[in-house]
Coordinates of C-alpha atoms in Angstrom, one line a residue:
X1 CA 102.7 94.9 54.9
X2 CA 103.9 97.9 53.1
X3 CA 102.8 97.1 49.5
X4 CA 102.5 94.4 46.9
X5 CA 105.1 93.0 44.6
X6 CA 104.3 91.9 41.1
X7 CA 104.0 88.3 42.3
X8 CA 102.6 88.8 45.8
X9 CA 99.2 87.7 47.0
X10 CA 96.7 90.5 46.6
X11 CA 94.0 89.3 48.9
X12 CA 94.2 90.0 52.6
X13 CA 92.7 87.4 54.9
X14 CA 94.4 88.0 58.2
X15 CA 92.8 90.3 60.8
X16 CA 96.0 92.4 61.1
X17 CA 96.1 93.0 57.4
X18 CA 92.5 94.4 57.5
X19 CA 93.6 97.0 60.1
X20 CA 96.1 98.3 57.6
X21 CA 93.3 99.3 55.2
X22 CA 91.4 101.0 58.0
X23 CA 94.3 103.4 58.6
X24 CA 95.7 103.5 55.1
X25 CA 95.9 106.6 52.9
X26 CA 95.2 104.9 49.6
X27 CA 92.4 102.5 50.6
X28 CA 89.3 102.9 52.6
X29 CA 87.2 100.0 53.9
X30 CA 83.5 100.1 53.4
X31 CA 80.8 99.4 56.0
X32 CA 77.6 98.3 54.4
X33 CA 74.7 98.6 56.8
X34 CA 72.6 95.7 55.5
X35 CA 69.7 96.6 57.7
X36 CA 69.4 99.9 55.8
X37 CA 69.5 98.4 52.3
X38 CA 66.6 99.2 49.9
X39 CA 65.8 96.7 47.1
X40 CA 65.0 98.5 43.8
X41 CA 63.9 96.4 40.8
X42 CA 64.4 99.4 38.4
X43 CA 68.2 99.4 38.9
X44 CA 70.3 98.1 36.0
X45 CA 73.4 95.9 36.4
X46 CA 76.7 97.7 37.1
X47 CA 78.8 97.9 34.0
X48 CA 82.6 98.0 34.5
X49 CA 84.6 99.8 31.8
X50 CA 88.4 99.1 31.7
X51 CA 88.3 96.5 34.4
X52 CA 90.2 94.0 32.3
X53 CA 93.0 96.4 31.4
X54 CA 96.4 96.3 33.0
X55 CA 97.2 99.4 35.2
X56 CA 100.3 101.3 34.2

């Protein structure tokens, strides 16, 4: 997989697709250590600005 076309599927579900992200230069996978999470009731919801806008 080298990129996405205008009409291509944007989600990756195959294991070999996920390795591309691991070594890619434009994406970086995240590794959330759930055993180190801290719950904080004072945090506010995340607000996304521009998430519904088309990228140019």
